[in-house]
GROMACS .gro file of C-alpha atoms in nm:
model
  365
    1UNK     CA    1   0.406   1.571  -1.200
    2UNK     CA    2   0.044   1.663  -1.126
    3UNK     CA    3   0.004   1.701  -0.752
    4UNK     CA    4   0.154   1.459  -0.507
    5UNK     CA    5  -0.046   1.198  -0.324
    6UNK     CA    6  -0.162   1.360  -0.002
    7UNK     CA    7   0.003   1.095   0.216
    8UNK     CA    8   0.336   1.216   0.075
    9UNK     CA    9   0.261   1.582   0.136
   10UNK     CA   10   0.152   1.495   0.493
   11UNK     CA   11   0.500   1.360   0.565
   12UNK     CA   12   0.676   1.661   0.413
   13UNK     CA   13   0.446   1.906   0.592
   14UNK     CA   14   0.495   1.735   0.929
   15UNK     CA   15   0.874   1.746   0.888
   16UNK     CA   16   0.860   2.113   0.791
   17UNK     CA   17   0.631   2.208   1.082
   18UNK     CA   18   0.858   2.029   1.328
   19UNK     CA   19   1.163   2.209   1.188
   20UNK     CA   20   1.328   1.879   1.096
   21UNK     CA   21   1.554   2.016   0.823
   22UNK     CA   22   1.772   1.704   0.820
   23UNK     CA   23   1.472   1.485   0.740
   24UNK     CA   24   1.366   1.715   0.457
   25UNK     CA   25   1.717   1.704   0.312
   26UNK     CA   26   1.719   1.324   0.341
   27UNK     CA   27   1.385   1.303   0.157
   28UNK     CA   28   1.529   1.519  -0.120
   29UNK     CA   29   1.841   1.306  -0.148
   30UNK     CA   30   1.627   0.989  -0.153
   31UNK     CA   31   1.420   1.132  -0.440
   32UNK     CA   32   1.734   1.210  -0.641
   33UNK     CA   33   1.889   0.872  -0.565
   34UNK     CA   34   1.575   0.683  -0.664
   35UNK     CA   35   1.535   0.888  -0.982
   36UNK     CA   36   1.891   0.805  -1.087
   37UNK     CA   37   1.889   0.439  -0.981
   38UNK     CA   38   1.745   0.292  -1.305
   39UNK     CA   39   2.011   0.470  -1.509
   40UNK     CA   40   2.282   0.348  -1.272
   41UNK     CA   41   2.123   0.001  -1.280
   42UNK     CA   42   2.162  -0.029  -0.904
   43UNK     CA   43   1.985   0.126  -0.605
   44UNK     CA   44   2.136   0.461  -0.510
   45UNK     CA   45   1.887   0.508  -0.226
   46UNK     CA   46   1.695   0.280   0.003
   47UNK     CA   47   1.335   0.188  -0.076
   48UNK     CA   48   1.082   0.455   0.015
   49UNK     CA   49   0.831   0.183   0.101
   50UNK     CA   50   0.885  -0.150   0.271
   51UNK     CA   51   0.589  -0.382   0.319
   52UNK     CA   52   0.555  -0.661   0.573
   53UNK     CA   53   0.276  -0.899   0.484
   54UNK     CA   54   0.261  -1.039   0.837
   55UNK     CA   55  -0.005  -1.302   0.765
   56UNK     CA   56  -0.212  -1.436   0.478
   57UNK     CA   57  -0.486  -1.527   0.727
   58UNK     CA   58  -0.798  -1.310   0.726
   59UNK     CA   59  -1.138  -1.281   0.890
   60UNK     CA   60  -1.292  -1.203   0.547
   61UNK     CA   61  -1.319  -1.389   0.216
   62UNK     CA   62  -1.318  -1.101  -0.032
   63UNK     CA   63  -1.408  -1.169  -0.393
   64UNK     CA   64  -1.081  -1.020  -0.522
   65UNK     CA   65  -0.837  -1.197  -0.287
   66UNK     CA   66  -0.703  -1.552  -0.257
   67UNK     CA   67  -0.466  -1.495   0.035
   68UNK     CA   68  -0.674  -1.685   0.296
   69UNK     CA   69  -0.682  -1.986   0.063
   70UNK     CA   70  -0.305  -1.951   0.019
   71UNK     CA   71  -0.265  -1.947   0.399
   72UNK     CA   72  -0.468  -2.267   0.432
   73UNK     CA   73  -0.259  -2.437   0.161
   74UNK     CA   74   0.065  -2.336   0.335
   75UNK     CA   75  -0.060  -2.473   0.667
   76UNK     CA   76  -0.151  -2.804   0.501
   77UNK     CA   77   0.199  -2.815   0.356
   78UNK     CA   78   0.343  -2.774   0.706
   79UNK     CA   79   0.471  -2.417   0.657
   80UNK     CA   80   0.469  -2.180   0.953
   81UNK     CA   81   0.461  -1.801   0.964
   82UNK     CA   82   0.770  -1.612   1.075
   83UNK     CA   83   0.778  -1.558   1.451
   84UNK     CA   84   0.831  -1.229   1.630
   85UNK     CA   85   1.209  -1.253   1.640
   86UNK     CA   86   1.226  -1.332   1.268
   87UNK     CA   87   1.012  -1.028   1.185
   88UNK     CA   88   1.231  -0.813   1.410
   89UNK     CA   89   1.529  -0.929   1.205
   90UNK     CA   90   1.348  -0.833   0.883
   91UNK     CA   91   1.278  -0.488   1.027
   92UNK     CA   92   1.643  -0.447   1.119
   93UNK     CA   93   1.735  -0.540   0.762
   94UNK     CA   94   1.485  -0.282   0.634
   95UNK     CA   95   1.662  -0.026   0.848
   96UNK     CA   96   1.998  -0.148   0.712
   97UNK     CA   97   1.895  -0.100   0.348
   98UNK     CA   98   1.756   0.245   0.440
   99UNK     CA   99   1.382   0.184   0.402
  100UNK     CA  100   1.194   0.504   0.488
  101UNK     CA  101   0.867   0.353   0.605
  102UNK     CA  102   0.715   0.011   0.651
  103UNK     CA  103   0.353  -0.087   0.596
  104UNK     CA  104   0.207  -0.376   0.795
  105UNK     CA  105  -0.055  -0.559   0.594
  106UNK     CA  106  -0.209  -0.899   0.522
  107UNK     CA  107  -0.444  -1.083   0.505
  108UNK     CA  108  -0.558  -0.917   0.824
  109UNK     CA  109  -0.257  -0.809   1.033
  110UNK     CA  110  -0.468  -0.768   1.348
  111UNK     CA  111  -0.482  -1.149   1.362
  112UNK     CA  112  -0.116  -1.146   1.469
  113UNK     CA  113  -0.091  -1.138   1.850
  114UNK     CA  114   0.250  -0.970   1.823
  115UNK     CA  115   0.141  -0.695   1.581
  116UNK     CA  116   0.158  -0.418   1.841
  117UNK     CA  117   0.508  -0.526   1.944
  118UNK     CA  118   0.621  -0.522   1.580
  119UNK     CA  119   0.473  -0.175   1.527
  120UNK     CA  120   0.651  -0.048   1.838
  121UNK     CA  121   0.977  -0.206   1.722
  122UNK     CA  122   0.952  -0.042   1.379
  123UNK     CA  123   0.892   0.293   1.548
  124UNK     CA  124   1.194   0.245   1.777
  125UNK     CA  125   1.406   0.178   1.467
  126UNK     CA  126   1.300   0.517   1.331
  127UNK     CA  127   1.081   0.376   1.055
  128UNK     CA  128   0.751   0.540   0.957
  129UNK     CA  129   0.512   0.263   1.068
  130UNK     CA  130   0.186   0.223   0.874
  131UNK     CA  131  -0.102  -0.022   0.918
  132UNK     CA  132  -0.349  -0.160   0.662
  133UNK     CA  133  -0.655  -0.333   0.809
  134UNK     CA  134  -1.011  -0.429   0.722
  135UNK     CA  135  -1.115  -0.292   1.063
  136UNK     CA  136  -1.107  -0.624   1.249
  137UNK     CA  137  -1.040  -0.567   1.621
  138UNK     CA  138  -0.954  -0.201   1.558
  139UNK     CA  139  -1.233  -0.032   1.757
  140UNK     CA  140  -1.162  -0.220   2.079
  141UNK     CA  141  -0.785  -0.168   2.042
  142UNK     CA  142  -0.774   0.193   1.920
  143UNK     CA  143  -0.586   0.332   2.221
  144UNK     CA  144  -0.334   0.047   2.218
  145UNK     CA  145  -0.276   0.093   1.846
  146UNK     CA  146  -0.198   0.462   1.880
  147UNK     CA  147   0.036   0.388   2.172
  148UNK     CA  148   0.262   0.193   1.933
  149UNK     CA  149   0.362   0.513   1.753
  150UNK     CA  150   0.198   0.409   1.424
  151UNK     CA  151   0.203   0.711   1.192
  152UNK     CA  152  -0.080   0.626   0.953
  153UNK     CA  153  -0.365   0.375   0.931
  154UNK     CA  154  -0.569   0.261   0.632
  155UNK     CA  155  -0.899   0.079   0.674
  156UNK     CA  156  -1.073  -0.082   0.377
  157UNK     CA  157  -1.418   0.048   0.285
  158UNK     CA  158  -1.569  -0.083  -0.037
  159UNK     CA  159  -1.918   0.064  -0.024
  160UNK     CA  160  -2.126   0.349   0.114
  161UNK     CA  161  -2.389   0.104   0.234
  162UNK     CA  162  -2.373  -0.226   0.418
  163UNK     CA  163  -2.514  -0.429   0.129
  164UNK     CA  164  -2.244  -0.315  -0.117
  165UNK     CA  165  -1.949  -0.337   0.124
  166UNK     CA  166  -2.054  -0.662   0.290
  167UNK     CA  167  -2.115  -0.827  -0.050
  168UNK     CA  168  -1.765  -0.734  -0.166
  169UNK     CA  169  -1.611  -0.851   0.161
  170UNK     CA  170  -1.837  -1.159   0.192
  171UNK     CA  171  -1.911  -1.102   0.558
  172UNK     CA  172  -2.227  -0.954   0.704
  173UNK     CA  173  -2.154  -0.680   0.955
  174UNK     CA  174  -1.810  -0.592   0.814
  175UNK     CA  175  -1.934  -0.246   0.705
  176UNK     CA  176  -2.031  -0.158   1.063
  177UNK     CA  177  -1.695  -0.288   1.189
  178UNK     CA  178  -1.502  -0.050   0.959
  179UNK     CA  179  -1.706   0.255   1.056
  180UNK     CA  180  -1.674   0.170   1.426
  181UNK     CA  181  -1.297   0.143   1.373
  182UNK     CA  182  -1.277   0.493   1.226
  183UNK     CA  183  -1.490   0.641   1.503
  184UNK     CA  184  -1.277   0.479   1.774
  185UNK     CA  185  -0.946   0.582   1.612
  186UNK     CA  186  -1.063   0.941   1.571
  187UNK     CA  187  -1.171   0.955   1.936
  188UNK     CA  188  -0.841   0.805   2.054
  189UNK     CA  189  -0.641   1.050   1.839
  190UNK     CA  190  -0.822   1.354   1.974
  191UNK     CA  191  -0.686   1.689   1.850
  192UNK     CA  192  -0.360   1.540   1.717
  193UNK     CA  193  -0.284   1.520   1.345
  194UNK     CA  194  -0.137   1.169   1.360
  195UNK     CA  195  -0.191   0.896   1.285
  196UNK     CA  196  -0.346   0.995   0.954
  197UNK     CA  197  -0.663   0.792   0.895
  198UNK     CA  198  -0.746   0.690   0.538
  199UNK     CA  199  -1.021   0.474   0.395
  200UNK     CA  200  -0.909   0.267   0.096
  201UNK     CA  201  -1.165   0.167  -0.166
  202UNK     CA  202  -1.112  -0.092  -0.436
  203UNK     CA  203  -1.323   0.038  -0.725
  204UNK     CA  204  -1.505  -0.217  -0.938
  205UNK     CA  205  -1.830  -0.268  -1.125
  206UNK     CA  206  -1.993  -0.342  -0.788
  207UNK     CA  207  -1.929  -0.005  -0.625
  208UNK     CA  208  -1.819   0.255  -0.882
  209UNK     CA  209  -2.164   0.412  -0.871
  210UNK     CA  210  -2.102   0.485  -0.502
  211UNK     CA  211  -1.756   0.641  -0.543
  212UNK     CA  212  -1.856   0.981  -0.409
  213UNK     CA  213  -2.084   0.842  -0.141
  214UNK     CA  214  -1.806   0.619  -0.007
  215UNK     CA  215  -1.588   0.926   0.047
  216UNK     CA  216  -1.863   1.110   0.235
  217UNK     CA  217  -1.944   0.803   0.445
  218UNK     CA  218  -1.580   0.747   0.544
  219UNK     CA  219  -1.518   1.112   0.633
  220UNK     CA  220  -1.835   1.131   0.840
  221UNK     CA  221  -1.715   0.827   1.035
  222UNK     CA  222  -1.378   0.987   1.111
  223UNK     CA  223  -1.146   0.924   0.817
  224UNK     CA  224  -0.929   1.216   0.709
  225UNK     CA  225  -0.971   1.119   0.345
  226UNK     CA  226  -1.023   0.829   0.103
  227UNK     CA  227  -0.783   0.666  -0.142
  228UNK     CA  228  -0.897   0.456  -0.437
  229UNK     CA  229  -0.745   0.180  -0.645
  230UNK     CA  230  -0.905   0.013  -0.949
  231UNK     CA  231  -0.956  -0.360  -0.907
  232UNK     CA  232  -0.679  -0.568  -1.065
  233UNK     CA  233  -0.776  -0.908  -1.198
  234UNK     CA  234  -0.528  -1.165  -1.070
  235UNK     CA  235  -0.733  -1.452  -1.209
  236UNK     CA  236  -1.062  -1.382  -1.031
  237UNK     CA  237  -1.259  -1.294  -1.345
  238UNK     CA  238  -1.355  -0.934  -1.273
  239UNK     CA  239  -1.666  -0.789  -1.436
  240UNK     CA  240  -1.599  -0.504  -1.682
  241UNK     CA  241  -1.706  -0.145  -1.612
  242UNK     CA  242  -1.865   0.072  -1.881
  243UNK     CA  243  -1.709   0.404  -1.981
  244UNK     CA  244  -2.006   0.612  -1.866
  245UNK     CA  245  -1.981   0.473  -1.512
  246UNK     CA  246  -1.607   0.538  -1.503
  247UNK     CA  247  -1.656   0.897  -1.626
  248UNK     CA  248  -1.927   0.965  -1.366
  249UNK     CA  249  -1.719   0.819  -1.084
  250UNK     CA  250  -1.413   1.014  -1.194
  251UNK     CA  251  -1.606   1.341  -1.197
  252UNK     CA  252  -1.722   1.280  -0.839
  253UNK     CA  253  -1.368   1.200  -0.726
  254UNK     CA  254  -1.226   1.509  -0.896
  255UNK     CA  255  -1.474   1.730  -0.712
  256UNK     CA  256  -1.401   1.564  -0.378
  257UNK     CA  257  -1.026   1.590  -0.442
  258UNK     CA  258  -1.071   1.966  -0.472
  259UNK     CA  259  -1.227   1.957  -0.124
  260UNK     CA  260  -0.919   1.778   0.013
  261UNK     CA  261  -1.107   1.452   0.076
  262UNK     CA  262  -0.928   1.224  -0.175
  263UNK     CA  263  -0.577   1.097  -0.104
  264UNK     CA  264  -0.482   1.011  -0.464
  265UNK     CA  265  -0.299   1.260  -0.684
  266UNK     CA  266  -0.489   1.411  -0.974
  267UNK     CA  267  -0.245   1.235  -1.206
  268UNK     CA  268  -0.349   0.899  -1.062
  269UNK     CA  269  -0.720   0.977  -1.095
  270UNK     CA  270  -0.668   1.054  -1.464
  271UNK     CA  271  -0.531   0.702  -1.512
  272UNK     CA  272  -0.849   0.533  -1.384
  273UNK     CA  273  -1.023   0.507  -1.726
  274UNK     CA  274  -0.710   0.343  -1.867
  275UNK     CA  275  -0.706   0.093  -1.581
  276UNK     CA  276  -1.069  -0.006  -1.628
  277UNK     CA  277  -1.009  -0.056  -2.000
  278UNK     CA  278  -0.737  -0.303  -1.909
  279UNK     CA  279  -0.466  -0.097  -2.079
  280UNK     CA  280  -0.103  -0.105  -1.962
  281UNK     CA  281   0.048   0.169  -1.752
  282UNK     CA  282   0.208   0.451  -1.955
  283UNK     CA  283   0.467   0.510  -1.682
  284UNK     CA  284   0.820   0.394  -1.621
  285UNK     CA  285   0.801   0.188  -1.300
  286UNK     CA  286   1.051   0.251  -1.021
  287UNK     CA  287   0.905  -0.018  -0.791
  288UNK     CA  288   1.211  -0.252  -0.807
  289UNK     CA  289   1.418   0.036  -0.663
  290UNK     CA  290   1.156   0.218  -0.453
  291UNK     CA  291   0.981  -0.070  -0.275
  292UNK     CA  292   1.030  -0.414  -0.126
  293UNK     CA  293   0.777  -0.667   0.010
  294UNK     CA  294   0.847  -0.946   0.260
  295UNK     CA  295   0.575  -1.198   0.337
  296UNK     CA  296   0.507  -1.407   0.647
  297UNK     CA  297   0.704  -1.704   0.508
  298UNK     CA  298   1.016  -1.502   0.435
  299UNK     CA  299   0.964  -1.461   0.060
  300UNK     CA  300   1.083  -1.129  -0.087
  301UNK     CA  301   0.909  -0.950  -0.376
  302UNK     CA  302   1.000  -0.630  -0.564
  303UNK     CA  303   0.638  -0.511  -0.563
  304UNK     CA  304   0.293  -0.598  -0.434
  305UNK     CA  305   0.149  -0.734  -0.762
  306UNK     CA  306   0.432  -0.987  -0.782
  307UNK     CA  307   0.333  -1.099  -0.432
  308UNK     CA  308  -0.022  -1.146  -0.560
  309UNK     CA  309   0.120  -1.365  -0.837
  310UNK     CA  310   0.352  -1.540  -0.588
  311UNK     CA  311   0.666  -1.464  -0.790
  312UNK     CA  312   0.938  -1.394  -0.529
  313UNK     CA  313   1.286  -1.275  -0.611
  314UNK     CA  314   1.425  -1.480  -0.322
  315UNK     CA  315   1.409  -1.544   0.052
  316UNK     CA  316   1.525  -1.358   0.361
  317UNK     CA  317   1.767  -1.244   0.496
  318UNK     CA  318   1.666  -0.926   0.316
  319UNK     CA  319   1.976  -0.707   0.328
  320UNK     CA  320   2.213  -0.937   0.135
  321UNK     CA  321   1.937  -1.026  -0.113
  322UNK     CA  322   1.862  -0.655  -0.182
  323UNK     CA  323   2.228  -0.606  -0.278
  324UNK     CA  324   2.263  -0.936  -0.467
  325UNK     CA  325   2.319  -1.017  -0.833
  326UNK     CA  326   1.990  -1.208  -0.829
  327UNK     CA  327   1.799  -0.893  -0.733
  328UNK     CA  328   1.991  -0.690  -0.993
  329UNK     CA  329   1.884  -0.939  -1.261
  330UNK     CA  330   1.521  -0.909  -1.147
  331UNK     CA  331   1.539  -0.530  -1.170
  332UNK     CA  332   1.663  -0.566  -1.527
  333UNK     CA  333   1.378  -0.805  -1.608
  334UNK     CA  334   1.123  -0.559  -1.474
  335UNK     CA  335   1.259  -0.247  -1.648
  336UNK     CA  336   0.981  -0.243  -1.907
  337UNK     CA  337   0.699  -0.371  -1.684
  338UNK     CA  338   0.370  -0.187  -1.745
  339UNK     CA  339   0.143  -0.454  -1.598
  340UNK     CA  340  -0.041  -0.263  -1.325
  341UNK     CA  341  -0.168   0.065  -1.188
  342UNK     CA  342  -0.138  -0.041  -0.824
  343UNK     CA  343  -0.180   0.275  -0.619
  344UNK     CA  344   0.131   0.274  -0.397
  345UNK     CA  345   0.366   0.201  -0.688
  346UNK     CA  346   0.192   0.423  -0.945
  347UNK     CA  347   0.176   0.721  -0.709
  348UNK     CA  348   0.550   0.683  -0.651
  349UNK     CA  349   0.607   0.666  -1.028
  350UNK     CA  350   0.408   0.986  -1.076
  351UNK     CA  351   0.628   1.159  -0.818
  352UNK     CA  352   0.946   1.059  -1.005
  353UNK     CA  353   1.074   1.158  -1.351
  354UNK     CA  354   0.865   1.045  -1.648
  355UNK     CA  355   0.868   1.130  -2.016
  356UNK     CA  356   1.191   1.288  -2.135
  357UNK     CA  357   1.350   1.257  -1.791
  358UNK     CA  358   1.276   0.885  -1.751
  359UNK     CA  359   1.541   0.626  -1.845
  360UNK     CA  360   1.583   0.625  -2.224
  361UNK     CA  361   1.392   0.374  -2.436
  362UNK     CA  362   1.223   0.215  -2.138
  363UNK     CA  363   0.870   0.362  -2.124
  364UNK     CA  364   0.600   0.173  -2.307
  365UNK     CA  365   0.258   0.316  -2.392
   0.00000   0.00000   0.00000
């Protein structure tokens, strides 16, 4: 394991500084349980990460995302998003299966009028509440957001200049909205350490030349650091990136990581060239045991890429499904999956046993 993702070390540091020995012990037991789960062929610990995709609707029309189109198709078909009470029930089920933290994402979650109530409810349940947003409505609601108890916030920033970011997001002015969001959140947070503020950048041929500049721009606006993920082509026809550009971008990110400005682990950064070459992951994937995703129509997915492909394992209620034979069969099907280098799942894989300690005969190069 080559350095943990900084979001993980933040959690451990905060528990240590607060003297919460029980929480540290629980994190250790969760790590052991997750590491042993594939060998036991059943979950021995709850998922470290639960994700609520609270809406497919979005204020943007990004080149790499079809979720707004999916939302429109579901509306035409007469489908309706889960209401507040239904999402509260999902959160209670996440608590019941011992999820450690829940990320609220979309689409754009700030389009949900009940988002703040759901964040508060997750916090009351003792879950680490996290928000992913493109910055929409964040600046004008910064104080209200922090009052929910949210522990970390990611805002998407795909360029160091308005022309690059706005082109990727297909909305003029979206760059200024993100930076205003960071400035407002930093002002509302004041001298506190939480919530942690991270800019997330999807690296592609359009912005790899700005990798280092994006980090500087985000930090100057108020972000604590920047996390990156290589673009994954889910049928959008992504343009290839040449090796020289990848090498140059990686060198910039390595240097900024040494300054403490990059969230990703060094192990993840080293996988970027492989991702841009379209090669499979070399890691055993723990996602079917370490994560769970529930979307706004009640579909349940073992990981985020399977949500992108719309391949659910089943429907809510979550708790009985998590423990079901159907889910066990899906975990077996996914044992040799090497299809992605999605950041949240890959960083978790890097923090868990690989190589000789990984389940025998399962890892594919």
